[in-house]
Coordinates of N, CA and C in Angstrom, one line a residue:
Chain A
E93 N -51.4 59.6 -41.0 CA -52.4 58.5 -41.0 C -51.7 57.2 -41.3
D94 N -52.1 56.2 -40.5 CA -51.5 54.8 -40.7 C -51.9 54.3 -42.0
K95 N -51.0 53.5 -42.6 CA -51.1 53.0 -44.0 C -50.7 51.6 -44.1
V96 N -51.5 50.7 -44.6 CA -51.0 49.4 -44.9 C -51.3 49.0 -46.4
V97 N -50.3 48.7 -47.0 CA -50.3 48.3 -48.4 C -50.1 46.8 -48.8
Q98 N -51.0 46.2 -49.4 CA -50.7 44.7 -49.8 C -50.4 44.6 -51.2
S99 N -49.6 43.6 -51.6 CA -49.5 43.3 -53.0 C -49.2 41.8 -53.2
P100 N -49.4 41.3 -54.3 CA -50.4 41.8 -55.3 C -51.8 41.9 -54.8
L101 N -52.7 42.5 -55.6 CA -54.2 42.6 -55.0 C -54.8 41.3 -55.3
S102 N -54.4 40.6 -56.4 CA -54.9 39.3 -56.7 C -53.9 38.5 -57.4
L103 N -54.1 37.1 -57.4 CA -53.1 36.2 -57.7 C -53.8 34.8 -58.1
V104 N -53.6 34.3 -59.1 CA -54.0 33.1 -59.6 C -52.9 32.1 -59.7
V105 N -53.1 31.0 -59.1 CA -51.8 29.9 -59.1 C -52.6 28.5 -59.3
H106 N -51.7 27.6 -59.7 CA -52.2 26.2 -59.7 C -51.9 25.5 -58.5
E107 N -52.7 24.5 -58.2 CA -52.4 23.7 -57.0 C -51.0 23.2 -56.9
G108 N -50.3 23.2 -55.8 CA -49.0 22.7 -55.6 C -48.0 23.9 -55.7
D109 N -48.4 25.1 -56.3 CA -47.5 26.2 -56.4 C -47.2 26.8 -54.9
T110 N -46.1 27.5 -54.8 CA -45.8 28.3 -53.6 C -46.0 29.7 -53.9
V111 N -46.7 30.5 -53.0 CA -46.9 31.8 -53.2 C -46.4 32.7 -52.0
T112 N -46.1 34.0 -52.3 CA -45.6 34.9 -51.3 C -46.5 36.1 -51.4
L113 N -47.1 36.5 -50.4 CA -48.0 37.7 -50.3 C -47.2 38.8 -49.5
N114 N -47.3 40.0 -50.0 CA -46.5 41.0 -49.3 C -47.5 42.1 -48.5
C115 N -46.9 42.7 -47.5 CA -47.5 43.6 -46.8 C -46.5 44.7 -46.3
S116 N -46.7 45.9 -46.7 CA -45.8 47.0 -46.2 C -46.7 48.0 -45.4
Y117 N -46.0 48.7 -44.5 CA -46.8 49.5 -43.5 C -46.0 50.8 -43.1
E118 N -46.8 51.8 -42.9 CA -46.3 53.1 -42.4 C -47.3 53.5 -41.2
V119 N -46.8 53.2 -40.0 CA -47.7 53.7 -38.9 C -46.9 54.3 -37.8
T120 N -47.6 55.1 -37.0 CA -47.0 55.8 -35.9 C -47.1 54.6 -34.6
N121 N -46.1 54.4 -33.9 CA -46.2 53.6 -32.7 C -46.7 52.3 -33.0
F122 N -45.9 51.5 -33.8 CA -46.2 50.1 -34.2 C -46.2 49.1 -33.0
R123 N -47.2 48.3 -32.9 CA -47.2 47.3 -31.9 C -47.1 45.8 -32.4
S124 N -47.8 45.6 -33.5 CA -47.8 44.2 -34.0 C -48.5 44.2 -35.3
L125 N -48.2 43.1 -36.0 CA -48.7 42.9 -37.4 C -49.5 41.6 -37.5
L126 N -50.6 41.5 -38.0 CA -51.4 40.4 -38.0 C -51.9 40.0 -39.4
W127 N -51.9 38.6 -39.6 CA -52.5 38.1 -40.9 C -53.8 37.6 -40.7
Y128 N -54.7 37.7 -41.5 CA -56.1 37.0 -41.5 C -56.3 36.4 -42.8
K129 N -57.2 35.3 -42.8 CA -57.7 34.7 -44.0 C -59.2 34.9 -43.9
Q130 N -59.8 35.5 -45.1 CA -61.2 35.8 -45.2 C -61.8 35.0 -46.4
E131 N -62.5 34.0 -46.0 CA -63.1 33.2 -47.1 C -64.4 33.6 -47.6
K132 N -65.4 34.0 -46.6 CA -66.6 34.5 -47.0 C -66.8 35.8 -46.2
K133 N -67.3 36.0 -45.1 CA -67.3 37.2 -44.4 C -66.4 37.4 -43.2
A134 N -66.2 36.3 -42.4 CA -65.5 36.4 -41.2 C -64.0 36.3 -41.4
P135 N -63.1 37.2 -41.2 CA -61.8 37.0 -41.2 C -61.4 36.0 -40.0
T136 N -60.6 35.1 -40.3 CA -60.0 34.2 -39.4 C -58.4 34.4 -39.1
F137 N -58.1 34.5 -37.8 CA -56.7 34.9 -37.4 C -55.7 33.8 -37.9
L138 N -54.7 34.2 -38.5 CA -53.6 33.3 -38.9 C -52.3 33.5 -37.9
F139 N -51.8 34.6 -38.0 CA -50.5 34.9 -37.2 C -50.4 36.3 -36.7
M140 N -49.7 36.4 -35.6 CA -49.5 37.8 -35.0 C -47.9 37.9 -35.0
L141 N -47.4 39.0 -35.4 CA -45.9 39.0 -35.5 C -45.6 40.3 -34.7
T142 N -44.6 40.3 -33.7 CA -44.1 41.5 -33.0 C -42.7 41.7 -33.2
S143 N -41.9 40.7 -33.5 CA -40.4 40.8 -33.4 C -39.9 40.5 -34.9
S144 N -38.9 41.3 -35.2 CA -38.3 41.2 -36.5 C -37.6 39.8 -36.6
G145 N -37.7 39.2 -37.9 CA -36.7 38.0 -38.0 C -37.2 36.7 -37.5
I146 N -38.1 36.6 -36.7 CA -38.6 35.4 -36.2 C -39.9 34.9 -37.0
E147 N -39.6 33.7 -37.6 CA -40.7 33.2 -38.5 C -41.7 32.5 -37.7
K148 N -43.0 32.8 -38.1 CA -44.1 32.1 -37.4 C -44.6 31.0 -38.5
K149 N -44.9 29.8 -38.0 CA -45.2 28.8 -38.9 C -46.4 27.9 -38.5
S150 N -47.4 27.7 -39.4 CA -48.5 26.8 -39.1 C -48.8 26.0 -40.3
G151 N -48.3 24.7 -40.3 CA -48.5 23.9 -41.5 C -47.8 24.4 -42.6
R152 N -48.5 24.7 -43.7 CA -48.0 25.0 -45.0 C -47.8 26.6 -45.0
L153 N -48.4 27.3 -44.0 CA -48.1 28.7 -44.0 C -47.1 29.2 -43.0
S154 N -46.5 30.3 -43.5 CA -45.4 30.9 -42.6 C -45.4 32.3 -42.8
S155 N -44.8 33.1 -41.9 CA -44.8 34.6 -42.0 C -43.7 35.1 -41.3
I156 N -43.2 36.2 -41.7 CA -42.0 36.8 -41.1 C -42.2 38.3 -41.2
L157 N -41.6 39.1 -40.3 CA -41.7 40.5 -40.1 C -40.4 41.2 -40.2
D158 N -40.2 42.3 -40.9 CA -39.0 43.0 -41.0 C -39.3 44.4 -40.5
K159 N -39.0 44.8 -39.2 CA -39.4 46.1 -38.7 C -38.5 47.2 -39.1
K160 N -37.3 46.8 -39.6 CA -36.5 47.9 -40.3 C -37.0 48.4 -41.6
E161 N -37.4 47.3 -42.4 CA -37.8 47.8 -43.7 C -39.4 48.0 -43.8
L162 N -40.0 47.7 -42.7 CA -41.5 47.9 -42.5 C -42.3 47.0 -43.5
F163 N -42.0 45.8 -43.4 CA -42.8 44.8 -44.3 C -43.0 43.6 -43.6
S164 N -43.9 42.6 -44.2 CA -44.0 41.4 -43.8 C -44.5 40.6 -45.0
I165 N -44.1 39.2 -44.9 CA -44.5 38.3 -46.0 C -45.3 37.2 -45.4
L166 N -46.2 36.6 -46.2 CA -46.9 35.4 -45.9 C -46.6 34.5 -46.9
N167 N -46.0 33.2 -46.7 CA -45.8 32.3 -47.6 C -46.8 31.2 -47.5
I168 N -47.2 30.6 -48.6 CA -48.1 29.3 -48.5 C -47.4 28.4 -49.6
T169 N -47.0 27.2 -49.0 CA -46.3 26.2 -49.9 C -47.4 25.2 -50.3
A170 N -47.0 24.5 -51.3 CA -48.0 23.4 -51.9 C -49.4 23.8 -51.7
T171 N -49.8 24.9 -52.4 CA -51.1 25.4 -52.3 C -52.2 24.4 -52.7
Q172 N -53.3 24.6 -52.0 CA -54.5 23.7 -52.3 C -55.7 24.6 -52.7
T173 N -56.7 24.0 -53.3 CA -57.9 24.8 -53.5 C -58.5 25.5 -52.4
G174 N -58.4 24.8 -51.3 CA -59.0 25.3 -50.0 C -58.3 26.6 -49.5
D175 N -57.1 26.9 -50.0 CA -56.4 28.1 -49.8 C -56.8 29.5 -50.4
S176 N -57.8 29.1 -51.4 CA -58.4 30.3 -52.1 C -59.2 31.1 -51.0
A177 N -58.8 32.4 -51.1 CA -59.4 33.4 -50.0 C -58.8 34.8 -50.2
V178 N -59.3 35.7 -49.5 CA -58.7 36.9 -49.4 C -57.8 37.0 -48.1
Y179 N -56.6 37.3 -48.3 CA -55.5 37.3 -47.2 C -55.4 38.8 -46.8
L180 N -55.9 39.1 -45.6 CA -55.7 40.5 -45.0 C -54.5 40.7 -44.1
C181 N -53.8 41.7 -44.2 CA -52.8 42.0 -43.3 C -53.3 43.3 -42.6
A182 N -53.0 43.3 -41.2 CA -53.4 44.5 -40.3 C -52.3 44.8 -39.4
V183 N -52.3 46.2 -39.0 CA -51.2 46.6 -38.1 C -52.0 47.1 -36.9
A184 N -51.4 46.8 -35.7 CA -51.9 47.4 -34.4 C -50.9 48.4 -34.1
S185 N -51.5 49.7 -33.8 CA -50.6 50.7 -33.2 C -51.2 51.5 -32.3
G186 N -50.4 52.4 -31.7 CA -51.1 53.4 -30.6 C -51.0 52.7 -29.2
A187 N -51.2 53.5 -28.2 CA -51.0 53.1 -26.8 C -51.8 51.9 -26.5
G188 N -53.1 51.8 -27.0 CA -54.0 50.7 -26.7 C -53.7 49.4 -27.4
S189 N -53.2 49.7 -28.6 CA -53.0 48.5 -29.5 C -54.1 47.7 -29.8
Y190 N -55.4 48.1 -29.6 CA -56.5 47.4 -29.9 C -57.1 47.5 -31.4
Q191 N -56.8 48.8 -31.8 CA -57.4 49.2 -33.1 C -56.5 48.7 -34.2
L192 N -57.1 48.1 -35.2 CA -56.3 47.5 -36.4 C -56.5 48.3 -37.7
T193 N -55.4 48.6 -38.4 CA -55.6 49.2 -39.6 C -55.2 48.1 -40.7
F194 N -56.2 47.8 -41.6 CA -56.1 46.7 -42.6 C -55.7 47.3 -43.8
G195 N -55.0 46.4 -44.6 CA -54.7 46.7 -46.0 C -56.0 46.2 -46.8
K196 N -56.0 46.4 -48.1 CA -57.1 45.9 -48.9 C -57.3 44.4 -49.2
G197 N -56.2 43.7 -48.8 CA -56.1 42.2 -49.1 C -55.5 41.8 -50.3
T198 N -55.3 40.6 -50.4 CA -54.7 39.9 -51.6 C -55.7 38.8 -51.8
K199 N -56.4 38.8 -53.0 CA -57.3 37.7 -53.4 C -56.5 36.7 -54.1
L200 N -56.4 35.5 -53.4 CA -55.7 34.3 -54.0 C -56.7 33.3 -54.5
S201 N -56.5 32.9 -55.7 CA -57.4 31.9 -56.3 C -56.4 30.7 -56.6
V202 N -56.6 29.5 -56.2 CA -55.9 28.4 -56.5 C -56.7 27.4 -57.4
I203 N -56.3 27.2 -58.5 CA -57.1 26.4 -59.5 C -56.4 25.0 -59.6
P204 N -57.3 24.0 -59.8 CA -56.8 22.5 -59.8 C -55.8 22.3 -61.0
Chain B
G142 N -71.6 32.2 -26.2 CA -71.6 31.2 -27.2 C -70.4 30.8 -27.7
A143 N -70.3 30.0 -28.8 CA -69.0 29.3 -29.3 C -68.3 30.4 -30.1
G144 N -69.0 31.2 -30.8 CA -68.3 32.2 -31.6 C -69.1 33.6 -31.4
V145 N -68.6 34.5 -32.2 CA -69.3 35.8 -32.3 C -70.5 35.7 -33.4
S146 N -71.6 36.1 -32.8 CA -72.8 35.9 -33.6 C -73.4 37.3 -34.0
Q147 N -73.7 37.5 -35.3 CA -74.2 38.8 -35.7 C -75.5 38.5 -36.5
T148 N -76.4 39.4 -36.2 CA -77.8 39.3 -36.9 C -78.3 40.5 -37.2
P149 N -79.0 40.8 -38.4 CA -79.2 39.7 -39.4 C -77.9 39.5 -40.2
S150 N -78.0 38.5 -41.0 CA -76.7 38.2 -41.7 C -76.8 39.1 -43.0
N151 N -78.1 39.5 -43.5 CA -78.2 40.4 -44.6 C -79.4 41.3 -44.3
K152 N -79.2 42.6 -44.6 CA -80.3 43.5 -44.4 C -80.4 44.4 -45.7
V153 N -81.5 44.5 -46.2 CA -81.8 45.5 -47.3 C -82.7 46.5 -46.8
T154 N -82.4 47.9 -46.9 CA -83.2 48.9 -46.5 C -83.3 50.0 -47.4
E155 N -84.4 50.8 -47.3 CA -84.5 52.0 -48.2 C -83.6 53.1 -47.7
K156 N -83.2 54.0 -48.6 CA -82.5 55.2 -48.2 C -83.4 55.9 -47.3
G157 N -82.7 56.5 -46.2 CA -83.5 57.3 -45.3 C -84.1 56.5 -44.0
K158 N -84.1 55.3 -44.1 CA -84.5 54.5 -43.0 C -83.5 54.2 -41.9
Y159 N -84.0 53.8 -40.7 CA -83.2 53.5 -39.6 C -82.9 52.0 -39.5
V160 N -81.7 51.5 -39.2 CA -81.5 50.1 -39.1 C -80.7 49.8 -37.7
E161 N -80.8 48.7 -37.3 CA -80.1 48.3 -36.1 C -79.4 46.9 -36.5
L162 N -78.1 46.8 -36.2 CA -77.4 45.6 -36.4 C -76.9 45.1 -35.0
R163 N -77.0 43.7 -34.8 CA -76.8 43.2 -33.5 C -75.5 42.3 -33.6
C164 N -74.8 42.4 -32.3 CA -73.6 41.5 -32.3 C -73.6 40.9 -30.8
D165 N -73.5 39.5 -30.8 CA -73.5 38.8 -29.6 C -72.0 38.2 -29.4
P166 N -71.2 38.8 -28.5 CA -69.9 38.3 -28.6 C -69.6 37.0 -27.9
I167 N -68.3 36.5 -27.8 CA -68.1 35.2 -27.2 C -68.3 35.5 -25.6
S168 N -68.9 34.6 -25.1 CA -69.2 34.8 -23.6 C -67.9 35.0 -22.8
G169 N -67.9 36.0 -21.9 CA -66.7 36.4 -21.2 C -65.7 37.4 -21.7
H170 N -65.9 37.7 -23.0 CA -65.1 38.7 -23.8 C -65.5 40.0 -23.3
T171 N -64.6 40.8 -22.8 CA -64.9 42.1 -22.3 C -64.8 43.2 -23.4
A172 N -64.0 43.0 -24.3 CA -63.7 43.9 -25.4 C -64.6 43.6 -26.6
L173 N -65.2 44.6 -27.3 CA -66.1 44.4 -28.3 C -65.6 45.5 -29.3
Y174 N -65.6 45.1 -30.7 CA -65.2 46.1 -31.7 C -66.2 46.0 -32.8
W175 N -66.5 47.1 -33.5 CA -67.2 47.2 -34.8 C -66.3 47.7 -35.9
Y176 N -66.3 47.0 -37.1 CA -65.6 47.4 -38.2 C -66.5 47.5 -39.5
R177 N -66.2 48.2 -40.4 CA -67.0 48.3 -41.6 C -66.1 47.9 -42.8
Q178 N -66.6 47.1 -43.6 CA -65.8 46.6 -44.9 C -66.5 47.0 -46.1
S179 N -66.1 47.8 -46.9 CA -66.7 48.1 -48.2 C -66.1 47.3 -49.2
L180 N -66.9 47.0 -50.3 CA -66.4 46.2 -51.3 C -65.0 46.5 -51.8
G181 N -64.2 45.4 -51.9 CA -62.8 45.6 -52.4 C -61.8 46.3 -51.3
Q182 N -62.3 46.6 -50.1 CA -61.5 47.2 -49.1 C -61.2 46.3 -48.0
G183 N -60.2 46.6 -47.1 CA -60.1 46.0 -45.9 C -61.1 46.6 -44.9
P184 N -61.3 45.9 -43.7 CA -62.1 46.5 -42.7 C -61.6 47.7 -42.1
E185 N -62.4 48.5 -41.7 CA -62.1 49.9 -41.1 C -62.8 50.1 -39.9
F186 N -61.9 50.5 -38.9 CA -62.4 50.5 -37.4 C -63.5 51.5 -37.2
L187 N -64.5 51.2 -36.5 CA -65.6 52.1 -36.2 C -65.7 52.5 -34.7
I188 N -65.7 51.4 -33.8 CA -65.8 51.7 -32.3 C -65.3 50.6 -31.6
Y189 N -64.8 50.9 -30.3 CA -64.4 49.8 -29.4 C -64.9 50.1 -28.0
F190 N -65.5 48.9 -27.5 CA -66.1 48.9 -26.2 C -65.4 48.1 -25.2
Q191 N -65.1 48.6 -24.1 CA -64.5 47.9 -23.0 C -65.6 47.8 -21.9
G192 N -66.1 46.6 -21.7 CA -67.3 46.6 -20.8 C -68.5 47.2 -21.5
T193 N -69.2 48.1 -20.7 CA -70.3 48.8 -21.3 C -70.1 50.1 -21.8
G194 N -68.8 50.6 -21.7 CA -68.6 51.9 -22.2 C -67.7 52.0 -23.5
A195 N -68.2 53.0 -24.3 CA -67.4 53.0 -25.6 C -66.0 53.8 -25.3
A196 N -64.9 53.0 -25.3 CA -63.6 53.4 -25.0 C -63.1 54.3 -26.2
D197 N -63.5 54.0 -27.4 CA -62.9 54.8 -28.5 C -64.0 54.7 -29.6
D198 N -64.6 55.8 -29.9 CA -65.6 55.9 -31.0 C -65.1 56.7 -32.1
S199 N -63.7 56.9 -32.3 CA -63.2 57.7 -33.3 C -63.4 57.4 -34.6
G200 N -63.7 56.1 -35.0 CA -64.0 55.6 -36.3 C -65.3 55.8 -36.8
L201 N -66.4 56.1 -36.0 CA -67.7 56.4 -36.5 C -67.6 57.5 -37.4
P202 N -68.3 57.4 -38.7 CA -68.1 58.4 -39.7 C -68.8 59.6 -39.4
N203 N -69.9 59.6 -38.8 CA -70.7 60.9 -38.6 C -71.7 60.5 -37.5
D204 N -72.6 61.5 -37.1 CA -73.5 61.4 -36.0 C -74.7 60.5 -36.3
R205 N -74.7 60.0 -37.6 CA -75.9 59.1 -37.8 C -75.7 57.7 -37.3
F206 N -74.4 57.5 -37.0 CA -73.9 56.1 -36.5 C -73.8 56.3 -35.0
F207 N -74.4 55.2 -34.3 CA -74.2 55.1 -32.8 C -74.2 53.7 -32.3
A208 N -73.5 53.3 -31.3 CA -73.5 52.0 -30.8 C -73.6 51.9 -29.4
V209 N -74.2 50.9 -28.8 CA -74.5 50.7 -27.4 C -74.1 49.3 -27.1
R210 N -73.9 49.1 -25.7 CA -73.6 47.9 -25.2 C -74.0 47.9 -23.8
P211 N -75.3 48.0 -23.5 CA -75.8 48.4 -22.1 C -75.3 47.4 -20.9
E212 N -75.3 46.1 -21.2 CA -75.0 45.2 -20.2 C -73.5 44.7 -20.3
G213 N -72.8 45.2 -21.1 CA -71.4 44.7 -21.4 C -71.3 43.4 -22.2
S214 N -72.4 43.0 -22.8 CA -72.4 41.7 -23.6 C -72.8 42.2 -25.1
V215 N -74.1 42.0 -25.3 CA -74.6 42.2 -26.6 C -74.4 43.6 -27.0
S216 N -74.1 43.9 -28.2 CA -73.9 45.3 -28.7 C -74.9 45.5 -29.9
T217 N -75.3 46.7 -30.1 CA -76.2 47.1 -31.2 C -75.6 48.3 -31.9
L218 N -75.4 48.2 -33.2 CA -74.9 49.3 -34.0 C -76.2 50.0 -34.6
K219 N -76.3 51.3 -34.5 CA -77.6 51.9 -35.0 C -77.2 52.9 -36.1
I220 N -77.9 52.9 -37.2 CA -77.6 53.8 -38.3 C -78.9 54.5 -38.6
Q221 N -78.9 55.8 -38.4 CA -80.1 56.6 -38.7 C -80.0 57.2 -40.2
R222 N -81.1 57.4 -40.8 CA -81.3 58.1 -42.0 C -80.2 57.5 -43.0
T223 N -80.3 56.2 -43.2 CA -79.3 55.5 -44.0 C -79.1 56.2 -45.4
E224 N -77.9 56.1 -45.9 CA -77.6 56.5 -47.3 C -76.9 55.4 -48.0
R225 N -77.0 55.5 -49.3 CA -76.4 54.5 -50.2 C -74.9 54.2 -49.8
G226 N -74.2 55.2 -49.5 CA -72.8 55.0 -49.1 C -72.6 54.1 -47.9
D227 N -73.6 53.9 -47.2 CA -73.6 53.1 -45.9 C -73.6 51.6 -46.3
S228 N -73.8 51.2 -47.5 CA -73.9 49.8 -47.9 C -72.4 49.2 -47.7
A229 N -72.4 48.2 -46.9 CA -71.1 47.5 -46.7 C -71.4 46.3 -45.8
V230 N -70.3 45.5 -45.4 CA -70.5 44.5 -44.5 C -70.0 45.1 -43.2
Y231 N -70.8 44.8 -42.2 CA -70.4 45.4 -40.8 C -70.1 44.2 -40.0
L232 N -68.8 44.2 -39.5 CA -68.2 43.2 -38.8 C -68.1 43.5 -37.3
C233 N -68.3 42.6 -36.6 CA -68.1 42.7 -35.1 C -67.1 41.7 -34.7
A234 N -66.2 42.1 -33.7 CA -65.2 41.2 -33.1 C -65.2 41.3 -31.6
S235 N -64.7 40.3 -31.0 CA -64.5 40.4 -29.5 C -63.2 39.8 -29.1
S236 N -62.7 40.2 -27.8 CA -61.5 39.5 -27.4 C -61.6 39.6 -25.9
P237 N -60.8 38.7 -25.2 CA -60.8 38.6 -23.8 C -60.5 40.0 -23.0
Q238 N -59.8 40.9 -23.7 CA -59.5 42.2 -23.1 C -59.1 43.1 -24.3
G239 N -58.9 44.3 -23.9 CA -58.5 45.3 -25.0 C -57.3 45.2 -25.8
R240 N -56.9 44.1 -26.3 CA -55.7 43.8 -27.1 C -56.1 43.2 -28.3
N241 N -55.3 43.3 -29.3 CA -55.5 42.8 -30.6 C -55.3 41.2 -30.6
Y242 N -54.7 40.6 -29.8 CA -54.6 39.2 -29.8 C -56.0 38.6 -29.3
G243 N -56.2 37.4 -29.9 CA -57.5 36.9 -29.3 C -58.8 37.5 -29.9
Y244 N -58.6 38.4 -31.0 CA -59.6 39.0 -31.7 C -60.4 37.9 -32.5
T245 N -61.8 37.7 -32.2 CA -62.5 36.9 -33.1 C -63.5 37.5 -33.7
F246 N -63.6 37.4 -35.1 CA -64.6 38.2 -35.9 C -65.9 37.3 -36.0
G247 N -67.1 38.0 -36.1 CA -68.2 37.4 -36.5 C -68.4 37.4 -38.1
S248 N -69.4 36.8 -38.5 CA -69.5 36.6 -40.0 C -70.1 37.9 -40.6
G249 N -70.4 38.7 -39.8 CA -70.9 40.1 -40.4 C -72.3 40.2 -40.7
T250 N -72.8 41.6 -40.9 CA -74.0 41.9 -41.5 C -73.8 42.5 -42.8
R251 N -74.4 42.1 -43.9 CA -74.2 42.7 -45.3 C -75.4 43.8 -45.3
L252 N -75.2 45.0 -45.2 CA -76.2 46.0 -45.4 C -76.2 46.6 -46.7
T253 N -77.4 46.6 -47.3 CA -77.6 47.2 -48.6 C -78.6 48.3 -48.5
V254 N -78.3 49.5 -48.8 CA -79.2 50.6 -48.9 C -79.7 50.9 -50.3
V255 N -80.9 50.8 -50.6 CA -81.4 51.0 -52.0 C -82.2 52.3 -52.2

């Protein structure tokens, strides 16, 4: 059974701090790894990673994948209160690669 | 439409009742997915449509759950004889084709079975 584990499950930081969120996975026939931000109900797409060692970056957020060690990290620098959300990691696997297996998420709270 | 629209946003029903949850995908998206998210968990896959047909319904938990997409656009998730364990947020997503990139989620329907 495919498995995605995120850590920590929750995190409280002060504005301006840098955070690193972790995602490890065990899946058969890995295709890609995705990060989503969930503020209320709708997860919104952040990154998709398919190749090891290539950093994806968007503003203060960046992510990298290690396919040998089966993990990914999501970094957020200079955190703001608007970064408060649940960050979900998901893995696409299988021939069709349409089905995502999600972790439980990391709840990030950024306090002023 | 501009995004994936789900209705109702909240639904409270009594145990044993039948419910229907609606999803209106982004115009032109051929692939549509239903996921279920219980409290404190990540979303779990239920069913995937490519066009009008259910290409993969392996995530439906039992035969009380059924979904249709008769014209290849709007989809309805139907739950019969609801149980308290069915309480969750039901998320719908669509994409231009059956691949995980371009996945756009709706805001979900929060179902509470009392």
